[in-house]
Structures are given as C-alpha cells and as structure tokens.
C-alpha cells in the first residue's frame, strides 16, 4: 500500500484528503506543519508528500527545501497545494524542489490522478 | 438532586477537544483514554460552574490568560520524575550525539550538559550514570553537568540525593548497588562521588537575566516542562536554548513536546535511538 | 571519575560591555554580527517603544535566528505599534516572513481586534486568507462572529474554506444555517460541502437537537 503524508494546518483539509485517498486504497498520515511533517517523514517511509504553503512554524517552501536537503528524503515526490493561484507561486514551488503544484480547493478526481501518477499506482 | 440532567460529552465534542488539546500541548488522547479525559473535563466544568461542554470549551479556547488551559493540563498530567525516564534519549546521547560532538573537537574543551528542569535530581544523575556506564570515552573528556530548577526546596532534595522505590524502579539492580547506598526507610542515597559531579543551580527558565548567563552547552535536556508553558513562554524558552547551545549542540525535549509546535530555529536530527533538535552549525 | 563539577562559567565578555539601554540596544541592532543583533533584539522586549523599529528590521533581516528573535520580542511587547507594524508585512512575498507575522498576530488579540474588520475586507484575497489564519488560534471572544461574517459575505472560495474549517471548532448552533448555505454560493464545490458538513456535525455534537 502506498503511503501518503499530508501536511496542512487545516484539519478539514487533512480529513478530506485522507478520506478521498483512503477510499482509493492509499495509506494516509497527517502533519499540521512543515516541521512536524519532516519529523514524521524521518521516522516513517512515505511514497508521496502533499504539502500546504502557508503554515505556522515552518512554511511549505521551506519544508520542501528541507526535504530536498535531507539525504533520506530528497527523492520523495512532493506536491504543493496552495490557496495562491498566481503564477509566481507555482514557480517558487518548483524552484524549492516540488514536483507539482495544485491550487485549492482541490478537485478530488484531479488529486487522485496526481497521486496515482506520482506514486506509480495505476 | 435537582432533576437536572448530568452534563455529558458527546463523541464529536471529544474529537473537537482532542484536536484542540493536541494542538496546544502535543498530548494526544487515544480512544482508550476517553473515560479519563471526560472525567477530568467534567470535574473542571463543575469547578468552574458551567453546565455545558460548549460553554466550557469556549471559555477554554478564548481565555486570553490561558489560565483554565493550564489548570486542565495539570489535571491531565502527572508531575513526576524518576531515574532512567525516557531513556532512549540517554542512549541517543552516548551512542550518537556525543560521538558526533567529539569527532572533530580539537581542543579538549569540557563537554557541558544542562538538565533543566532537574526536579529532585533523578534526571541529571541518570545522565551521569549513563555517561559513566555506557560511554566508552568518558575518561577522555572533562564533563560538566549543570542541573537547574525553579524550586529551591526541590534542589535541596536533589543535592541530598535520597530516593524511594518509586523513583528507582527503572534502574537496573546492579546500578542501584553500584551508585547508591541504602539509608533505611526503603530509601537509597546517591554515592558521594556522583553527588559531587552535578552542579545544581536555581533557574527560572522564563527569567532572561538569569538564563543569559548559561552559555556554551553541548546538550540540553528540557523534558516535561514546556507542556506547562503558554505559547510566548515556549518561544522564549527556545530562544534561551539557542543562546545557551554551542553551534551543533543538541536539545532533547519530553516525549509529548515537539519543537515542531514551537520554533524552527533548530534542525531536526533523526538518530537510530531518537529524534532530537540541533542548533545549526 | 571523569565527571567534574564546576561553578557555571562566566558569560562571554562582549555582551557584558555593551549597554542594555534603549539607544545602546538600537545601535547593536545595526551590528553586522548576527549574534549581537539577536541578543539586542531579545533585550528590546523590555522596551515597548522599540516596536516600530523591530518591525522595520523584520523586513530587511535575512538571518533566520535574528528574525525569530525580532518576532519573539514583538509578541512579548504586544502593543498597538507592534500590530500596526506587522499587518502590512502580510503582503510580503516571503512566505516564511508572512507566517511569522501570522503566528505573532495570533498572540496579540486585544491589540489586533480594532484592525480586524479592515483586514477581513482587504481587496487582496491572500491577505484575507492570512487574516482568517490568524483567527485560527486568536484568543478573542469575537472570533466566531468574525468567521461567520466571512462565510456569509466573502466572495473568494478559499477565504470561506479557511473560515469554515475553523467554525468546526468554534461555531455555535445558530450559525448552522449559514454554514449549510455556504457551498451553494460556490457551485456546491465538493470540498466546501465536505467542510461544511464536518462543521455542522461538530457543532451539532455540542448541542444535540
Ligand atoms: C515534571 S518535573 C520534570 C523533571 C524532569 N525533567 C523529568 O522529565 O522527569 C517539572 C519541574 O519543572 C520545574 N519548573 C516549573 N516551572 C519552571 C520554570 N519556569 N523554570 C525552571 N523550572 C521550572 C518544577 O519545579 C518541577 O520540578
């Protein structure tokens, strides 16, 4: 079973992503900010990370940068999910090392497709 | 009896409370703790004179002083300490942190370790015992252990070093024989040598005038204190640790306390034994 | 035995020499050594009149530890000047800085309250989202009312989604109708419907009817 980590400070978003992806047979774990996400990823294996941009303690861009600097995490695909729809935000996400960038509110079908593609499922 | 229905806490209310409490303290209540949690909340509702969970929760959530939250945290936790508590961090100290700290250290500067809050001494003495027993290089380095607490009475107890069975139950019997002597009344006292190896000082972690004098540490243990602090005090505590640590120095928090709720000043480090935080080099 | 006991060694001299009065500290805030700037920033928490300057330093400061210290002192000072200096930084391009501002403002409920309506009506939807983010853990009794205003009036879906998430925690029964009506304003977006249902369930749980 592919393991997904969703990092977002909004409880409803975490719950939603969990519900959508669990129904598709993914295992989902949650973190409420970037630093907590890093800690989780250092202790468990994940196949994909979904990461919000605006979060307390450690924001999304910094989080992605840190993942990329950490030897054991550098290869994990990361999709940033943000409320910011401007082009420069997407560019910044890619510059930090994200594999893709989705804009909220996330469409469930699109999310499933994205996750399947990046985890090599289906 | 007044014929009024006893207040109850519904499932959704429990979930709401659990999320909030976790966010504030890092303490997560499993379903199995439900009875315990409900009971404590209902007790606090009765004491504060509110008869609905909603009203109590709103008070808890929006009280600017955070006083009720503090009281509730106290009710939900046990303020105790004992030898070899959360000993995976001591293992991490001797197997991972110290080898890394000493690998490239040219001058034989002493290694400085700070235990705050030390309470009655179980934690700093455990550190000393772990170093002596399990760190092969212990004889090659000068080591300074500073142990601090806000409470002067508890520091007197710590200096005296007499402990009952409750404090000692995690300690392997051979170490009890080696580092303690029985003093009657089911108590044991730390041997003189070990008592002399820990420096106890009174420190209020929230008092900048005092804490600014604490510098040059390589490892700090701050366990089971920050859960009782409010957000700004935690943040200031993180600043104290940052100022007190050498670059590359480590900080260990209690198991429900994560730096991820406080500050990103430190780097997360995953060692085989534990996750700890490091001041960037 | 190798363990030694020493009295706590004296702190490094450099900081002892430098004055800790306001003008001395402001001077040190301009030092080119990050460590000196950091200690000065922390010491300035005792001078509330420094709030405006601390905010200005935030914009330029590139060292994360110093930036963190500036925020820590501003939160401790917690006055009108601090809030006034922080709010414009919500428009910053720097996500880390913005999030620092959000975290700081969360801890200044009383000083922030007078600005809330303006912030919630800022023309920039990002600023409105960040303002709702501030409400996430603002200890101010008006919070549920402010959030209700957002879900009833705001025209941006992500501002409303952020607000309804919080209402799951702090909403009360009389808000259920508005929450229920929210997804309808945005073509019944599936996420918004989900979020509204969760909020309603959480609120009902508090008051079975
Ligand atoms: C539960 S004990 C923790 C002891 C030990 N670190 C452990 O984890 O077993 C908490 C201690 O914190 C001390 N304490 C409370 N507030 C403090 C403060 N502001 N500064 C320093 N110590 C404090 C109390 O006196 C008490 O001894």
XYZ file of C-alpha atoms and ligand atoms in Angstrom:
639
model
C 0.000 0.000 0.000
C 1.431 3.388 -0.977
C 1.967 5.754 1.931
C 0.960 9.405 1.645
C 1.784 12.205 4.071
C -0.467 15.249 4.046
C 0.952 18.390 5.652
C -1.633 21.103 6.217
C -2.664 23.186 9.209
C -6.370 22.979 8.350
C -7.957 19.926 9.967
C -10.726 19.765 7.383
C -8.275 19.649 4.511
C -6.351 16.803 6.131
C -9.538 14.900 6.773
C -10.752 15.445 3.220
C -7.543 14.309 1.593
C -7.466 11.336 3.923
C -10.990 10.335 3.009
C -10.500 10.753 -0.728
C -7.212 8.845 -0.809
C -8.101 6.105 1.650
C -11.101 5.264 -0.493
C -8.618 4.683 -3.318
C -6.538 2.319 -1.234
C -3.784 4.652 -0.091
C -2.467 4.834 3.447
C -2.588 8.414 4.736
C -0.826 10.097 7.646
C -1.089 13.745 8.703
C 1.089 16.568 9.984
C -0.027 20.060 10.963
C 3.044 21.977 9.816
C 6.255 21.543 7.887
C 8.498 20.718 10.814
C 6.110 18.098 12.117
C 5.962 16.711 8.582
C 9.750 16.482 8.415
C 9.815 14.666 11.751
C 7.222 12.169 10.545
C 8.974 11.614 7.258
C 12.245 10.970 9.059
C 10.658 8.222 11.126
C 8.346 6.559 8.571
C 8.573 5.761 4.917
C 6.339 7.786 2.597
C 5.869 7.466 -1.148
C 4.459 10.951 -1.608
C 4.026 14.178 0.326
C 1.209 16.673 -0.150
C 2.236 19.997 1.323
C 0.356 23.229 2.012
C 2.178 26.566 1.614
C 1.036 28.748 4.497
C 1.559 27.047 7.824
C 2.836 28.079 11.224
C 6.373 27.271 12.440
C 7.608 26.109 9.039
C 6.040 27.202 5.743
C 5.666 24.980 2.702
C 8.541 26.305 0.594
C 10.985 25.959 3.465
C 9.647 22.478 4.127
C 10.220 21.342 0.553
C 13.716 22.801 0.618
C 14.474 20.890 3.821
C 13.179 17.644 2.346
C 15.444 18.126 -0.618
C 18.461 18.722 1.646
C 17.856 15.605 3.736
C 19.612 12.631 2.202
C 16.901 10.100 3.049
C 14.027 12.334 1.939
C 15.419 14.060 -1.129
C 13.840 11.632 -3.589
C 10.260 11.696 -2.233
C 7.850 13.330 -4.684
C 6.168 16.403 -3.215
C 3.034 18.135 -4.460
C 2.406 21.580 -3.063
C -1.213 22.519 -2.549
C -1.871 26.178 -2.107
C -4.545 28.805 -1.976
C -2.321 31.022 -4.075
C -3.140 30.833 -7.721
C -0.563 33.246 -9.049
C 1.986 32.021 -11.500
C 4.948 33.161 -9.450
C 3.793 30.983 -6.568
C 3.920 27.884 -8.717
C 7.344 28.915 -9.930
C 8.532 29.318 -6.394
C 7.243 25.850 -5.531
C 9.176 24.308 -8.408
C 12.250 26.296 -7.512
C 12.090 24.896 -3.969
C 12.004 21.396 -5.423
C 8.317 20.477 -5.598
C 7.256 18.002 -8.293
C 3.905 19.611 -8.888
C 1.658 22.408 -7.744
C -2.112 22.263 -7.227
C -4.428 25.112 -6.343
C -7.104 24.869 -3.661
C -9.861 23.883 -3.420
C -8.541 20.641 -4.770
C -10.773 18.680 -7.042
C -10.897 15.080 -5.759
C -10.532 13.419 -9.158
C -7.578 15.573 -10.008
C -5.988 14.774 -6.661
C -6.382 11.023 -7.146
C -4.960 11.233 -10.641
C -1.982 13.229 -9.461
C -1.248 10.898 -6.559
C -1.584 7.807 -8.744
C 0.756 9.256 -11.297
C 3.476 10.282 -8.872
C 3.377 7.052 -6.856
C 3.296 4.882 -9.958
C -0.048 3.366 -8.989
C -2.352 2.691 -11.911
C -30.868 16.136 43.361
C -32.193 18.889 41.184
C -33.591 16.771 38.429
C -31.157 18.432 36.031
C -29.519 16.083 33.551
C -25.869 15.355 34.257
C -23.719 17.021 31.590
C -22.214 14.574 29.127
C -19.536 14.899 26.495
C -20.555 13.651 23.077
C -18.325 11.905 20.612
C -17.970 14.934 18.376
C -17.165 17.083 21.388
C -14.481 14.667 22.423
C -12.950 14.825 18.924
C -13.068 18.594 18.951
C -11.438 18.723 22.346
C -8.814 16.158 21.410
C -7.751 18.141 18.344
C -7.514 21.365 20.279
C -5.631 19.861 23.212
C -3.193 18.145 20.885
C -2.534 21.367 19.053
C -1.839 23.210 22.294
C 0.124 20.585 24.201
C 1.194 17.757 21.918
C -0.661 15.323 24.143
C -2.884 13.037 22.085
C -5.601 11.026 23.787
C -6.329 7.633 22.301
C -9.900 6.391 22.301
C -8.993 4.242 25.302
C -8.374 7.377 27.388
C -11.881 8.609 26.740
C -13.194 7.860 30.212
C -10.245 9.556 31.908
C -10.494 12.647 29.716
C -14.262 13.033 30.107
C -13.949 12.706 33.833
C -11.316 15.441 34.108
C -13.259 17.807 31.872
C -16.491 17.225 33.767
C -14.651 17.902 37.012
C -13.352 21.206 35.660
C -16.814 22.113 34.377
C -18.248 21.524 37.831
C -15.456 23.525 39.481
C -15.855 26.473 37.122
C -19.631 26.353 37.338
C -20.540 25.755 33.695
C -23.019 23.075 32.762
C -22.452 22.619 29.038
C -19.326 21.441 27.291
C -19.799 24.101 24.636
C -19.650 26.888 27.216
C -16.651 25.350 28.921
C -14.810 24.839 25.645
C -15.432 28.423 24.522
C -14.028 29.680 27.787
C -11.003 27.429 27.443
C -10.461 28.428 23.836
C -10.805 32.195 24.159
C -9.474 32.987 27.601
C -6.596 35.327 26.889
C -4.719 34.478 30.089
C -4.864 30.749 29.309
C -5.368 30.025 32.984
C -8.048 27.380 32.596
C -5.951 25.600 29.990
C -3.052 25.483 32.448
C -5.284 24.059 35.151
C -6.639 21.454 32.787
C -3.149 20.450 31.653
C -2.184 19.967 35.275
C -5.240 17.792 35.793
C -4.416 15.698 32.709
C -0.752 15.088 33.519
C 1.230 13.623 36.368
C 4.002 15.839 37.650
C 6.541 13.146 38.436
C 10.085 12.188 37.656
C 12.187 9.043 38.024
C 15.549 7.528 37.152
C 16.060 6.430 33.527
C 12.857 8.100 32.377
C 12.610 8.155 28.566
C 15.998 6.503 28.498
C 16.112 6.211 24.700
C 17.354 9.811 24.783
C 20.224 8.904 27.114
C 21.065 6.041 24.768
C 20.996 8.527 21.916
C 23.326 10.794 23.883
C 26.025 8.142 24.378
C 25.669 6.377 21.025
C 25.005 9.238 18.619
C 25.177 12.771 19.987
C 28.430 12.539 21.933
C 30.310 10.646 19.210
C 29.270 13.343 16.753
C 30.107 16.190 19.130
C 33.525 14.826 19.958
C 34.516 13.629 16.485
C 36.074 16.859 15.314
C 36.659 18.597 18.579
C 40.284 19.618 18.621
C 40.801 21.308 21.935
C 39.754 19.329 24.945
C 37.098 21.754 25.997
C 34.843 20.270 28.655
C 31.565 18.819 27.440
C 28.737 20.746 29.019
C 25.315 19.272 29.639
C 22.336 21.146 31.076
C 19.359 19.462 32.658
C 16.512 21.910 33.140
C 14.177 21.321 34.936
C 16.094 18.834 37.012
C 13.407 18.459 39.652
C 14.722 16.324 42.545
C 17.766 15.172 40.591
C 16.678 11.895 39.002
C 17.338 13.214 35.502
C 20.828 14.716 35.915
C 22.017 11.756 37.986
C 20.668 9.424 35.299
C 22.712 11.368 32.768
C 25.820 10.964 34.915
C 25.233 7.230 35.326
C 24.637 6.744 31.603
C 27.872 8.536 30.795
C 29.882 6.511 33.270
C 28.352 3.195 32.315
C 27.739 3.413 28.605
C 30.022 5.989 27.046
C 33.371 4.344 26.430
C 35.187 7.676 26.002
C 34.004 9.042 29.318
C 37.518 9.074 30.771
C 38.968 11.056 27.898
C 36.819 14.132 28.381
C 36.004 16.604 31.081
C 32.301 16.713 31.581
C 30.270 19.353 33.313
C 26.667 18.633 34.265
C 24.588 21.608 35.332
C 21.133 20.903 36.715
C 18.604 23.666 37.288
C 15.112 24.049 38.620
C 12.974 26.969 39.722
C 12.147 25.348 43.041
C 14.824 25.767 45.724
C 13.275 23.188 48.053
C 13.382 20.547 45.356
C 17.001 21.485 44.611
C 17.888 20.823 48.261
C 16.383 17.367 47.888
C 18.329 16.873 44.685
C 21.626 17.753 46.367
C 20.836 15.338 49.161
C 20.041 12.613 46.633
C 17.825 10.291 48.703
C 15.237 8.339 46.772
C 12.384 5.939 47.459
C 11.461 2.850 45.480
C 9.116 4.710 43.138
C 11.930 6.834 41.754
C 14.250 3.889 41.405
C 12.101 1.235 39.812
C 13.518 1.594 36.285
C 17.097 1.347 37.464
C 18.868 -1.993 36.840
C 19.705 -3.628 40.222
C 23.447 -3.743 39.549
C 23.497 0.017 39.017
C 21.489 0.542 42.175
C 24.150 -1.378 44.086
C 26.974 0.449 42.345
C 25.832 4.045 42.671
C 23.628 4.077 45.777
C 23.795 3.118 49.374
C 20.763 2.037 51.407
C 19.880 4.560 54.081
C 16.927 2.855 55.713
C 13.246 3.530 55.381
C 13.343 1.770 51.964
C 15.417 4.689 50.689
C 18.703 4.860 48.820
C 21.159 7.708 48.618
C 23.388 8.534 45.640
C 27.046 7.969 46.474
C 29.160 10.980 47.321
C 31.210 10.909 44.102
C 28.176 11.153 41.917
C 26.576 13.848 44.001
C 29.724 15.892 43.574
C 29.540 15.574 39.813
C 26.353 17.543 39.292
C 26.135 21.272 39.887
C 22.648 22.313 40.997
C 21.517 25.902 40.431
C 18.261 27.745 40.799
C 16.955 28.998 37.459
C 13.610 30.227 36.287
C 13.634 29.393 32.595
C 11.486 32.452 31.943
C 13.883 34.879 33.600
C 16.197 36.348 30.994
C 18.532 37.995 33.474
C 19.460 34.562 34.837
C 19.330 32.430 31.728
C 21.580 34.726 29.704
C 24.468 33.581 31.868
C 24.064 29.998 30.685
C 26.260 29.572 27.621
C 28.406 27.096 25.837
C 26.362 23.926 26.335
C 26.636 20.902 24.079
C 23.482 19.081 25.124
C 20.378 20.390 26.855
C 17.659 18.215 28.329
C 14.427 20.108 28.842
C 11.814 17.492 29.452
C 8.305 17.762 30.754
C 8.263 21.462 31.422
C 7.283 23.169 28.165
C 3.877 21.460 28.115
C 3.032 23.675 31.066
C 4.143 26.881 29.324
C 1.999 29.180 27.190
C 2.959 29.937 23.578
C 5.112 33.004 24.155
C 6.947 31.409 27.095
C 7.742 28.345 24.984
C 9.027 30.542 22.269
C 11.213 32.433 24.712
C 12.447 29.124 26.110
C 13.529 28.110 22.600
C 15.451 31.401 22.388
C 17.168 30.587 25.687
C 18.249 27.183 24.379
C 19.508 28.716 21.170
C 21.592 31.197 23.137
C 22.843 28.562 25.578
C 23.926 25.977 22.996
C 27.142 25.836 21.039
C 26.648 25.594 17.277
C 25.953 21.927 16.590
C 24.682 21.398 20.142
C 21.609 19.264 20.788
C 18.368 19.661 22.642
C 16.129 16.857 23.932
C 12.501 17.505 24.848
C 9.968 15.291 26.618
C 8.087 12.721 24.543
C 4.926 14.791 24.072
C 6.848 18.002 23.492
C 7.903 18.680 19.951
C 9.873 21.638 18.708
C 7.535 21.492 15.733
C 4.965 23.288 17.823
C 7.383 25.959 18.983
C 10.068 27.138 16.646
C 12.036 26.340 13.519
C 15.289 27.695 14.952
C 16.634 24.162 15.222
C 17.298 21.404 12.725
C 15.527 18.081 13.243
C 18.002 15.230 13.556
C 16.973 11.640 13.284
C 19.282 9.211 15.043
C 18.591 5.479 15.392
C 17.618 5.989 19.028
C 15.626 9.211 18.924
C 14.664 12.392 17.138
C 16.418 15.390 18.645
C 16.980 19.030 17.664
C 20.241 20.646 16.766
C 21.431 24.217 16.665
C 22.695 24.775 13.120
C 26.466 24.693 12.758
C 35.843 9.699 37.967
C 35.845 11.890 34.888
C 32.798 13.900 35.731
C 33.754 17.259 37.017
C 31.858 19.858 38.877
C 32.404 23.479 38.251
C 30.538 26.611 39.003
C 28.769 27.935 35.944
C 31.362 29.589 33.785
C 31.084 33.337 33.310
C 29.291 34.515 30.171
C 31.388 35.795 27.277
C 32.562 39.324 27.887
C 31.413 41.051 24.704
C 27.799 41.214 25.797
C 28.649 42.454 29.234
C 30.376 45.523 27.891
C 27.553 46.636 25.695
C 24.861 48.749 27.212
C 21.379 47.418 27.543
C 19.654 50.779 27.499
C 17.451 51.654 24.561
C 19.950 53.600 22.498
C 22.703 51.054 23.119
C 20.460 48.220 22.003
C 19.237 50.042 18.913
C 22.843 50.595 17.979
C 23.576 46.866 18.381
C 20.557 46.044 16.246
C 22.555 47.502 13.346
C 25.666 45.457 14.071
C 26.988 43.292 11.255
C 27.352 40.349 13.649
C 24.107 38.310 13.712
C 24.742 37.186 17.271
C 24.856 40.764 18.529
C 21.719 41.681 16.598
C 19.965 38.650 18.026
C 20.750 39.449 21.663
C 19.818 43.073 21.109
C 16.507 42.079 19.528
C 15.704 39.869 22.509
C 16.703 42.510 25.036
C 14.491 45.038 23.309
C 11.454 43.107 24.527
C 11.770 45.252 27.622
C 11.402 48.467 25.626
C 7.902 48.667 24.196
C 8.768 51.900 22.412
C 11.040 49.875 20.142
C 8.132 48.005 18.499
C 8.097 50.092 15.354
C 11.818 49.705 14.793
C 11.686 45.969 15.424
C 9.010 45.678 12.724
C 11.123 47.637 10.287
C 14.102 45.393 10.961
C 11.979 42.354 10.162
C 11.654 43.433 6.556
C 15.378 43.527 5.985
C 16.710 40.869 8.307
C 17.962 37.837 6.387
C 19.292 35.809 9.302
C 16.549 33.433 10.470
C 17.654 33.331 14.101
C 17.650 37.116 14.340
C 14.304 37.275 12.607
C 12.921 34.792 15.090
C 14.199 36.908 17.969
C 12.580 40.039 16.496
C 9.253 38.210 16.397
C 9.673 36.894 19.931
C 10.210 40.397 21.299
C 7.320 41.837 19.326
C 4.999 39.172 20.728
C 6.220 39.994 24.214
C 5.713 43.737 23.656
C 2.253 43.118 22.222
C 1.108 46.712 21.704
C -0.616 48.784 19.077
C 2.625 49.799 17.392
C 3.630 46.140 17.031
C 0.314 45.208 15.418
C 0.428 48.254 13.166
C 3.936 47.415 12.019
C 3.181 43.744 11.435
C -0.054 43.923 9.439
C 1.500 45.367 6.249
C 4.012 42.515 6.244
C 1.176 40.111 5.440
C 1.597 41.342 1.897
C 5.222 40.255 1.804
C 6.389 37.900 -0.919
C 8.369 35.947 1.634
C 6.250 33.026 2.889
C 8.401 32.431 5.961
C 8.115 36.075 6.989
C 4.360 36.080 6.407
C 3.867 33.001 8.500
C 5.937 34.523 11.254
C 3.621 37.538 11.133
C 0.532 35.314 11.301
C 1.916 33.497 14.323
C 2.808 36.737 16.052
C -0.557 38.394 15.436
C -2.337 35.349 16.839
C -0.817 36.170 20.171
C -1.949 39.805 20.252
C -5.753 39.525 20.426
C -6.579 42.782 22.145
C -4.231 44.988 20.178
C -5.342 43.344 16.929
C -9.119 43.451 17.404
C -9.625 47.060 16.218
C -7.971 46.225 12.876
C -9.868 43.027 12.221
C -12.710 44.393 10.104
C -10.320 46.210 7.788
C -8.156 43.147 7.385
C -11.131 40.915 6.639
C -12.161 43.331 3.897
C -8.760 43.801 2.304
C -9.067 43.756 -1.503
C -6.316 41.113 -1.707
C -7.835 37.666 -1.096
C -4.475 36.348 0.110
C -4.463 38.915 2.900
C -7.996 37.843 3.846
C -6.886 34.206 3.972
C -3.953 35.111 6.190
C -6.287 37.079 8.425
C -8.511 34.039 8.823
C -5.343 32.056 9.560
C -4.674 34.498 12.380
C -8.133 33.775 13.757
C -7.263 30.088 13.984
C -5.869 30.494 17.439
C -6.678 34.040 18.390
C -7.956 34.166 21.961
C -10.619 36.752 21.291
C -14.308 36.193 22.028
C -15.355 37.917 18.791
C -13.623 35.241 16.693
C -16.764 33.173 15.915
C -18.615 36.328 14.837
C -15.807 37.402 12.540
C -15.691 33.975 10.950
C -19.436 33.977 10.454
C -19.154 37.306 8.644
C -16.578 35.763 6.312
C -18.634 32.755 5.302
C -21.714 34.903 4.776
C -20.086 37.604 2.699
C -16.663 36.824 1.307
C -16.656 36.098 -2.400
C -13.445 34.069 -2.538
C -13.807 30.333 -2.108
C -10.506 29.803 -0.303
C -11.185 32.541 2.212
C -14.512 30.870 3.024
C -12.986 27.382 3.091
C -10.386 28.503 5.602
C -13.068 30.105 7.757
C -15.452 27.164 7.756
C -12.638 24.878 8.842
C -12.290 26.983 11.980
C -16.017 27.149 12.610
C -15.957 23.388 13.090
C -14.141 24.186 16.315
C -15.666 27.452 17.476
C -19.046 27.719 15.758
C -22.341 27.575 17.620
C -25.775 26.210 16.668
C -27.264 29.463 15.387
C -24.548 29.516 12.703
C -25.549 26.195 11.189
C -27.926 27.704 8.613
C -25.204 29.998 7.254
C -22.671 27.199 7.144
C -25.127 24.968 5.348
C -25.811 27.657 2.763
C -22.129 28.302 2.049
C -21.377 25.613 -0.579
C -24.372 26.824 -2.579
C -22.625 30.144 -3.079
C -19.767 28.327 -4.836
C -21.485 25.898 -7.194
C -21.564 23.240 -4.473
C -17.840 22.688 -4.586
C -17.235 19.172 -3.192
C -14.551 20.207 -0.744
C -16.603 23.077 0.604
C -19.628 20.766 1.007
C -17.455 18.311 2.898
C -16.036 21.059 5.128
C -19.490 22.486 5.838
C -20.865 19.064 6.753
C -17.988 18.416 9.126
C -18.505 21.780 10.788
C -22.227 21.186 11.177
C -21.654 17.740 12.614
C -19.112 19.090 15.104
C -21.436 21.884 16.176
C -24.465 19.602 16.461
C -22.375 17.237 18.557
C -22.113 20.042 21.043
C -25.860 20.594 21.165
C -27.912 17.561 20.169
C -31.362 18.579 18.986
C 7.696 17.101 35.879
S 9.164 17.875 36.503
C 10.258 17.363 35.223
C 11.512 16.707 35.752
C 12.375 16.008 34.728
N 12.894 16.923 33.709
C 11.641 14.857 34.098
O 11.279 14.946 32.909
O 11.432 13.849 34.734
C 8.830 19.593 36.310
C 9.762 20.531 37.093
O 9.729 21.817 36.475
C 10.048 22.789 37.445
N 9.674 24.121 36.917
C 8.435 24.642 36.770
N 8.486 25.867 36.215
C 9.803 26.141 35.987
C 10.498 27.254 35.420
N 9.860 28.344 34.982
N 11.843 27.189 35.336
C 12.509 26.091 35.761
N 11.904 25.014 36.300
C 10.565 25.028 36.416
C 9.258 22.307 38.633
O 9.797 22.838 39.832
C 9.416 20.776 38.526
O 10.476 20.346 39.336
